[in-house]
Amino acid sequence: MTVRVGIIGVGVMGADHALSLDRRVSGAAVTAVADFDAARASAVASTLRSATVAADGPALIERDDVDAVVIASHDSTHAELVHLALAAGKPVLCEKPLAPTAAECREIIAAQGERTLITVGFMRRFDPAYVELKRVVSSGELGEPLVAHCVSRTVEAYPGGTSASTITNSAIHELDIVPWLLSSPITEVSWHAGRTSAHSGTRQDPQIMLLRTESDVLVTVEIFLNARYGYDTRCEVVGDIGASALVLPTHVVTDRDRRRSVAYPADWVPRYADAYRLQLQEWVDSLEAGRVSELADADAGLRAGLVADALVASMNEGGRTVVVE
């Protein structure tokens, strides 16, 4: 069986998913793409084996030659499109966030009912480095986890974002991976900021977030979207007998003028290429087998959304500590 996939939104993320499903993932075929930019949709479709362009997202979902849907459009469109996919009875892989607010996530979960159609694109759960870090933490090699530190830096933020969207769109990855990594939900948060970057535009940048888990582990999160030097993700877990951290993936090392240097990627695509591919393969395999996938589900999307809502509340209230619902 070949799973026929339609992709809504073919910007950087959606286009990469399209190419991966078309060329790197077995058992899948991209049959339709849609984007608010018709020229971009046509350009992406032309690079695929058998895809055609749908008029828009709703039209793509209704097509008979689409078995399952990937939603990679703007965050503000996610909830409506997921509801349409549910109404059509089609499995959906929705890029994070599942919806901009926890209230919308709850509405989606209610509409899904007992079905298991929704998965959320928290791809770090499939990144080999994070998987190994979770194994080390879960094995007890570090003793009991005490603190963790997360850093996420990008070269340049997309224009027009807000301080709140830094939380709901960027930090959302940390808000999912931290409880997954530590096997403990986040129970309270606070948001902090100081001096802002000259390149911050319409948002506070960088931002610091302090999280506390149910197991009383403190976690620091730094999100810096205009770091300029490259794409850089870090994570360290410190236990009472050891510590373990991600190591920067290095593809090329340059030796010159008595110095050694490494190159950072310009964005997330090369850093998480394996994670995206493995996530998509697991999704397709689960659809072929008719089983529940190992991807994050709608409940995970809600839990991350609840933490994001608490952080936005903390930001709006001067950084006070907020208990997660």
Short mmCIF file of C-alpha atoms in Angstrom, two decimals:
data_model
loop_
_atom_site.label_atom_id
_atom_site.label_comp_id
_atom_site.label_asym_id
_atom_site.label_seq_id
_atom_site.Cartn_x
_atom_site.Cartn_y
_atom_site.Cartn_z
CA MET A 1 0.00 0.00 0.00
CA THR A 2 1.22 3.48 -0.89
CA VAL A 3 0.03 6.31 1.36
CA ARG A 4 -1.02 9.24 -0.82
CA VAL A 5 -0.11 12.45 0.97
CA GLY A 6 -1.25 16.02 0.44
CA ILE A 7 0.84 18.87 1.84
CA ILE A 8 -0.66 22.23 2.84
CA GLY A 9 1.94 24.98 3.00
CA VAL A 10 5.12 24.52 0.98
CA GLY A 11 7.47 27.12 2.40
CA VAL A 12 10.83 25.96 3.71
CA MET A 13 9.32 23.36 6.04
CA GLY A 14 6.57 22.07 3.77
CA ALA A 15 8.82 21.91 0.71
CA ASP A 16 11.37 19.88 2.65
CA HIS A 17 8.62 17.50 3.83
CA ALA A 18 7.44 17.16 0.23
CA LEU A 19 10.90 16.23 -1.05
CA SER A 20 11.47 13.83 1.83
CA LEU A 21 8.16 12.03 1.34
CA ASP A 22 8.75 11.91 -2.41
CA ARG A 23 12.36 10.67 -2.34
CA ARG A 24 13.53 9.53 1.09
CA VAL A 25 10.52 7.91 2.76
CA SER A 26 9.33 4.51 1.57
CA GLY A 27 5.65 3.75 1.14
CA ALA A 28 4.54 7.32 0.40
CA ALA A 29 3.65 9.42 -2.63
CA VAL A 30 2.92 13.14 -2.61
CA THR A 31 -0.16 13.59 -4.78
CA ALA A 32 -1.15 17.19 -4.01
CA VAL A 33 0.26 20.43 -2.64
CA ALA A 34 -1.40 23.72 -1.74
CA ASP A 35 -0.07 27.12 -0.72
CA PHE A 36 -1.44 30.66 -0.56
CA ASP A 37 1.34 31.48 -3.05
CA ALA A 38 0.18 29.61 -6.17
CA ALA A 39 3.49 30.12 -7.96
CA ARG A 40 5.39 28.57 -5.08
CA ALA A 41 2.99 25.61 -4.99
CA SER A 42 3.50 25.06 -8.72
CA ALA A 43 7.27 25.28 -8.37
CA VAL A 44 7.34 22.68 -5.60
CA ALA A 45 4.91 20.38 -7.42
CA SER A 46 7.17 20.45 -10.48
CA THR A 47 10.00 18.89 -8.45
CA LEU A 48 7.87 15.94 -7.33
CA ARG A 49 7.03 12.73 -9.16
CA SER A 50 3.24 12.92 -9.32
CA ALA A 51 1.94 15.92 -7.39
CA THR A 52 -0.56 18.44 -8.68
CA VAL A 53 -1.62 21.77 -7.19
CA ALA A 54 -4.86 22.07 -5.22
CA ALA A 55 -6.74 25.36 -5.13
CA ASP A 56 -6.32 25.68 -1.36
CA GLY A 57 -6.03 23.66 1.84
CA PRO A 58 -9.71 22.73 2.19
CA ALA A 59 -9.84 21.61 -1.45
CA LEU A 60 -6.74 19.45 -0.96
CA ILE A 61 -8.24 17.73 2.08
CA GLU A 62 -11.37 16.79 0.10
CA ARG A 63 -9.48 15.22 -2.80
CA ASP A 64 -10.02 11.50 -3.41
CA ASP A 65 -6.33 10.99 -4.21
CA VAL A 66 -5.23 12.23 -0.76
CA ASP A 67 -5.22 9.63 2.03
CA ALA A 68 -3.39 11.70 4.66
CA VAL A 69 -2.49 15.34 5.15
CA VAL A 70 0.60 17.25 6.29
CA ILE A 71 -0.13 20.77 7.57
CA ALA A 72 2.89 23.07 7.33
CA SER A 73 1.10 26.37 6.76
CA HIS A 74 1.07 29.42 9.03
CA ASP A 75 0.31 28.72 12.70
CA SER A 76 -2.94 30.69 12.51
CA THR A 77 -4.36 28.21 9.96
CA HIS A 78 -3.61 24.99 11.84
CA ALA A 79 -6.77 24.62 13.92
CA GLU A 80 -9.19 25.15 11.04
CA LEU A 81 -7.32 22.76 8.74
CA VAL A 82 -7.04 20.05 11.41
CA HIS A 83 -10.80 20.28 12.00
CA LEU A 84 -11.42 19.86 8.27
CA ALA A 85 -9.13 16.81 8.13
CA LEU A 86 -10.97 15.30 11.09
CA ALA A 87 -14.31 15.92 9.40
CA ALA A 88 -12.98 14.12 6.32
CA GLY A 89 -11.69 11.25 8.47
CA LYS A 90 -8.13 11.69 7.23
CA PRO A 91 -4.97 11.29 9.35
CA VAL A 92 -3.04 14.51 9.76
CA LEU A 93 0.53 15.37 10.69
CA CYS A 94 0.36 18.98 11.87
CA GLU A 95 3.52 20.99 12.28
CA LYS A 96 3.88 22.60 15.68
CA PRO A 97 1.98 24.16 17.26
CA LEU A 98 -1.17 22.08 16.97
CA ALA A 99 -3.01 25.38 17.47
CA PRO A 100 -2.00 28.84 18.70
CA THR A 101 -3.79 28.44 22.05
CA ALA A 102 -4.56 25.63 24.48
CA ALA A 103 -8.28 26.36 24.15
CA GLU A 104 -8.13 25.60 20.42
CA CYS A 105 -6.13 22.43 21.15
CA ARG A 106 -8.89 21.27 23.50
CA GLU A 107 -11.51 21.85 20.79
CA ILE A 108 -9.45 19.74 18.38
CA ILE A 109 -9.12 16.90 20.90
CA ALA A 110 -12.87 16.98 21.54
CA ALA A 111 -13.54 16.78 17.80
CA GLN A 112 -11.15 13.85 17.41
CA GLY A 113 -12.96 11.84 20.09
CA GLU A 114 -11.72 8.26 20.39
CA ARG A 115 -9.98 8.35 17.03
CA THR A 116 -6.18 8.62 16.71
CA LEU A 117 -5.92 10.68 13.53
CA ILE A 118 -3.80 13.58 14.81
CA THR A 119 -0.03 13.67 15.19
CA VAL A 120 2.11 16.73 15.90
CA GLY A 121 5.49 17.50 14.35
CA PHE A 122 7.67 17.51 17.47
CA MET A 123 10.50 15.94 15.48
CA ARG A 124 13.18 16.24 18.18
CA ARG A 125 11.73 13.04 19.68
CA PHE A 126 13.24 11.30 16.64
CA ASP A 127 16.59 13.09 16.60
CA PRO A 128 19.30 10.46 17.31
CA ALA A 129 21.13 12.77 19.73
CA TYR A 130 18.01 13.52 21.80
CA VAL A 131 17.05 9.83 21.74
CA GLU A 132 20.46 8.92 23.15
CA LEU A 133 20.26 11.70 25.75
CA LYS A 134 16.87 10.36 26.88
CA ARG A 135 18.33 6.85 27.11
CA VAL A 136 21.16 8.10 29.33
CA VAL A 137 18.78 10.05 31.59
CA SER A 138 16.27 7.19 31.85
CA SER A 139 18.99 4.61 32.58
CA GLY A 140 20.01 6.33 35.79
CA GLU A 141 23.60 6.84 34.61
CA LEU A 142 23.44 10.46 35.80
CA GLY A 143 21.70 9.66 39.05
CA GLU A 144 18.61 11.73 39.74
CA PRO A 145 18.25 14.70 37.35
CA LEU A 146 18.66 18.00 39.18
CA VAL A 147 18.74 20.71 36.52
CA ALA A 148 18.67 20.99 32.74
CA HIS A 149 19.72 23.71 30.34
CA CYS A 150 18.32 24.26 26.84
CA VAL A 151 19.49 26.74 24.22
CA SER A 152 17.93 27.44 20.82
CA ARG A 153 19.52 30.05 18.57
CA THR A 154 18.78 30.90 14.96
CA VAL A 155 20.46 33.23 12.49
CA GLU A 156 17.55 35.57 11.88
CA ALA A 157 13.89 35.59 12.86
CA TYR A 158 11.16 35.83 10.28
CA PRO A 159 9.85 39.42 10.15
CA GLY A 160 6.64 40.38 11.90
CA GLY A 161 6.80 37.99 14.82
CA THR A 162 5.94 38.96 18.37
CA SER A 163 7.43 38.10 21.74
CA ALA A 164 4.47 35.76 22.26
CA SER A 165 5.08 33.96 18.96
CA THR A 166 8.66 33.30 20.07
CA ILE A 167 7.09 31.19 22.80
CA THR A 168 4.28 29.54 20.82
CA ASN A 169 6.28 28.88 17.65
CA SER A 170 9.93 28.51 18.69
CA ALA A 171 10.13 27.62 22.39
CA ILE A 172 7.30 25.13 21.85
CA HIS A 173 9.94 22.53 20.88
CA GLU A 174 11.58 22.83 24.30
CA LEU A 175 8.18 22.76 25.97
CA ASP A 176 7.61 19.33 24.40
CA ILE A 177 11.09 17.84 24.62
CA VAL A 178 11.78 18.73 28.29
CA PRO A 179 8.94 16.63 29.80
CA TRP A 180 9.65 13.87 27.26
CA LEU A 181 13.34 13.87 28.18
CA LEU A 182 12.81 13.99 31.94
CA SER A 183 9.63 11.86 32.03
CA SER A 184 7.99 14.57 34.12
CA PRO A 185 5.47 17.26 33.13
CA ILE A 186 6.17 20.98 33.49
CA THR A 187 4.18 22.39 36.41
CA GLU A 188 5.21 26.05 36.71
CA VAL A 189 7.04 28.63 34.62
CA SER A 190 8.36 32.15 34.58
CA TRP A 191 9.50 34.36 31.69
CA HIS A 192 12.45 36.75 31.80
CA ALA A 193 14.19 39.22 29.52
CA GLY A 194 16.85 41.87 29.80
CA ARG A 195 18.68 43.81 27.17
CA THR A 196 17.35 43.08 23.69
CA SER A 197 19.28 42.49 20.48
CA ALA A 198 19.72 45.35 18.03
CA HIS A 199 18.22 42.99 15.44
CA SER A 200 15.17 42.01 17.49
CA GLY A 201 12.62 43.88 15.38
CA THR A 202 9.10 43.58 16.79
CA ARG A 203 9.91 41.11 19.57
CA GLN A 204 11.96 40.81 22.75
CA ASP A 205 15.04 38.80 21.80
CA PRO A 206 16.60 36.87 23.48
CA GLN A 207 14.17 35.45 26.02
CA ILE A 208 14.91 33.33 29.08
CA MET A 209 12.36 30.91 30.51
CA LEU A 210 12.54 29.06 33.80
CA LEU A 211 10.58 25.81 34.03
CA ARG A 212 9.95 23.52 36.99
CA THR A 213 8.86 19.92 36.45
CA GLU A 214 6.65 17.77 38.64
CA SER A 215 9.81 15.97 39.81
CA ASP A 216 11.22 19.36 40.94
CA VAL A 217 13.87 19.62 38.21
CA LEU A 218 14.67 23.22 37.26
CA VAL A 219 15.16 23.89 33.56
CA THR A 220 16.54 27.02 31.93
CA VAL A 221 15.58 27.77 28.33
CA GLU A 222 17.25 30.44 26.19
CA ILE A 223 15.58 31.36 22.90
CA PHE A 224 17.60 33.75 20.72
CA LEU A 225 16.16 34.10 17.23
CA ASN A 226 18.62 36.67 15.86
CA ALA A 227 21.92 35.19 17.02
CA ARG A 228 23.45 35.79 13.59
CA TYR A 229 26.33 33.28 13.87
CA GLY A 230 24.36 30.16 12.89
CA TYR A 231 21.69 27.65 13.90
CA ASP A 232 22.60 26.19 17.29
CA THR A 233 20.60 23.86 19.56
CA ARG A 234 21.96 22.72 22.91
CA CYS A 235 20.64 20.64 25.77
CA GLU A 236 22.32 19.43 28.96
CA VAL A 237 20.94 17.39 31.84
CA VAL A 238 22.81 17.50 35.16
CA GLY A 239 22.27 14.72 37.67
CA ASP A 240 23.65 14.11 41.13
CA ILE A 241 26.44 11.82 39.84
CA GLY A 242 26.96 13.02 36.26
CA ALA A 243 25.95 15.25 33.37
CA SER A 244 25.17 14.61 29.72
CA ALA A 245 24.79 17.05 26.84
CA LEU A 246 24.19 17.19 23.11
CA VAL A 247 27.34 17.69 21.04
CA LEU A 248 27.28 20.08 18.09
CA PRO A 249 26.99 17.96 14.92
CA THR A 250 30.06 18.81 12.87
CA HIS A 251 30.12 18.09 9.15
CA VAL A 252 33.27 19.98 8.18
CA VAL A 253 36.27 21.05 10.26
CA THR A 254 38.62 23.63 8.74
CA ASP A 255 42.26 24.04 9.80
CA ARG A 256 43.92 27.26 8.70
CA ASP A 257 46.30 29.92 10.06
CA ARG A 258 46.99 27.88 13.20
CA ARG A 259 43.27 27.72 13.98
CA ARG A 260 40.58 25.04 13.81
CA SER A 261 37.00 26.05 13.06
CA VAL A 262 33.66 24.37 12.46
CA ALA A 263 30.75 25.65 10.40
CA TYR A 264 27.28 26.10 11.86
CA PRO A 265 24.26 25.36 9.64
CA ALA A 266 22.26 28.36 8.45
CA ASP A 267 18.95 26.88 9.60
CA TRP A 268 17.33 23.84 11.17
CA VAL A 269 17.02 21.74 8.01
CA PRO A 270 20.50 20.12 7.98
CA ARG A 271 20.62 19.87 11.78
CA TYR A 272 17.39 17.90 12.00
CA ALA A 273 17.33 16.20 8.59
CA ASP A 274 17.49 12.73 10.14
CA ALA A 275 14.84 13.57 12.73
CA TYR A 276 12.39 14.81 10.09
CA ARG A 277 12.99 11.79 7.86
CA LEU A 278 12.62 9.30 10.72
CA GLN A 279 9.46 11.04 11.93
CA LEU A 280 7.87 10.95 8.47
CA GLN A 281 8.86 7.31 7.95
CA GLU A 282 7.29 6.30 11.27
CA TRP A 283 4.13 8.22 10.38
CA VAL A 284 3.81 6.51 6.98
CA ASP A 285 4.66 3.09 8.44
CA SER A 286 1.98 3.49 11.12
CA LEU A 287 -0.64 4.45 8.52
CA GLU A 288 0.27 1.46 6.36
CA ALA A 289 0.07 -0.89 9.36
CA GLY A 290 -3.07 0.68 10.81
CA ARG A 291 -1.44 1.20 14.21
CA VAL A 292 -0.92 4.13 16.56
CA SER A 293 2.33 5.91 15.70
CA GLU A 294 5.18 6.89 18.01
CA LEU A 295 4.79 10.54 17.04
CA ALA A 296 3.57 13.13 19.52
CA ASP A 297 -0.22 13.02 19.69
CA ALA A 298 -2.85 15.70 20.14
CA ASP A 299 -2.60 15.44 23.93
CA ALA A 300 1.12 16.27 23.69
CA GLY A 301 0.20 19.26 21.55
CA LEU A 302 -2.23 20.39 24.24
CA ARG A 303 0.29 19.93 27.06
CA ALA A 304 2.87 22.04 25.22
CA GLY A 305 0.17 24.61 24.49
CA LEU A 306 -0.76 24.86 28.17
CA VAL A 307 2.86 25.56 29.10
CA ALA A 308 3.12 28.13 26.30
CA ASP A 309 -0.03 29.87 27.55
CA ALA A 310 1.45 30.02 31.06
CA LEU A 311 4.67 31.55 29.71
CA VAL A 312 2.76 34.17 27.74
CA ALA A 313 0.83 35.02 30.91
CA SER A 314 4.09 35.33 32.83
CA MET A 315 5.50 37.61 30.12
CA ASN A 316 2.42 39.81 30.21
CA GLU A 317 2.55 40.03 34.01
CA GLY A 318 6.16 41.07 34.52
CA GLY A 319 7.70 37.63 34.79
CA ARG A 320 5.73 36.30 37.74
CA THR A 321 5.69 32.56 38.33
CA VAL A 322 2.62 30.95 36.75
CA VAL A 323 1.28 27.49 37.53
CA VAL A 324 0.53 25.42 34.41
CA GLU A 325 -3.10 24.31 34.19
#
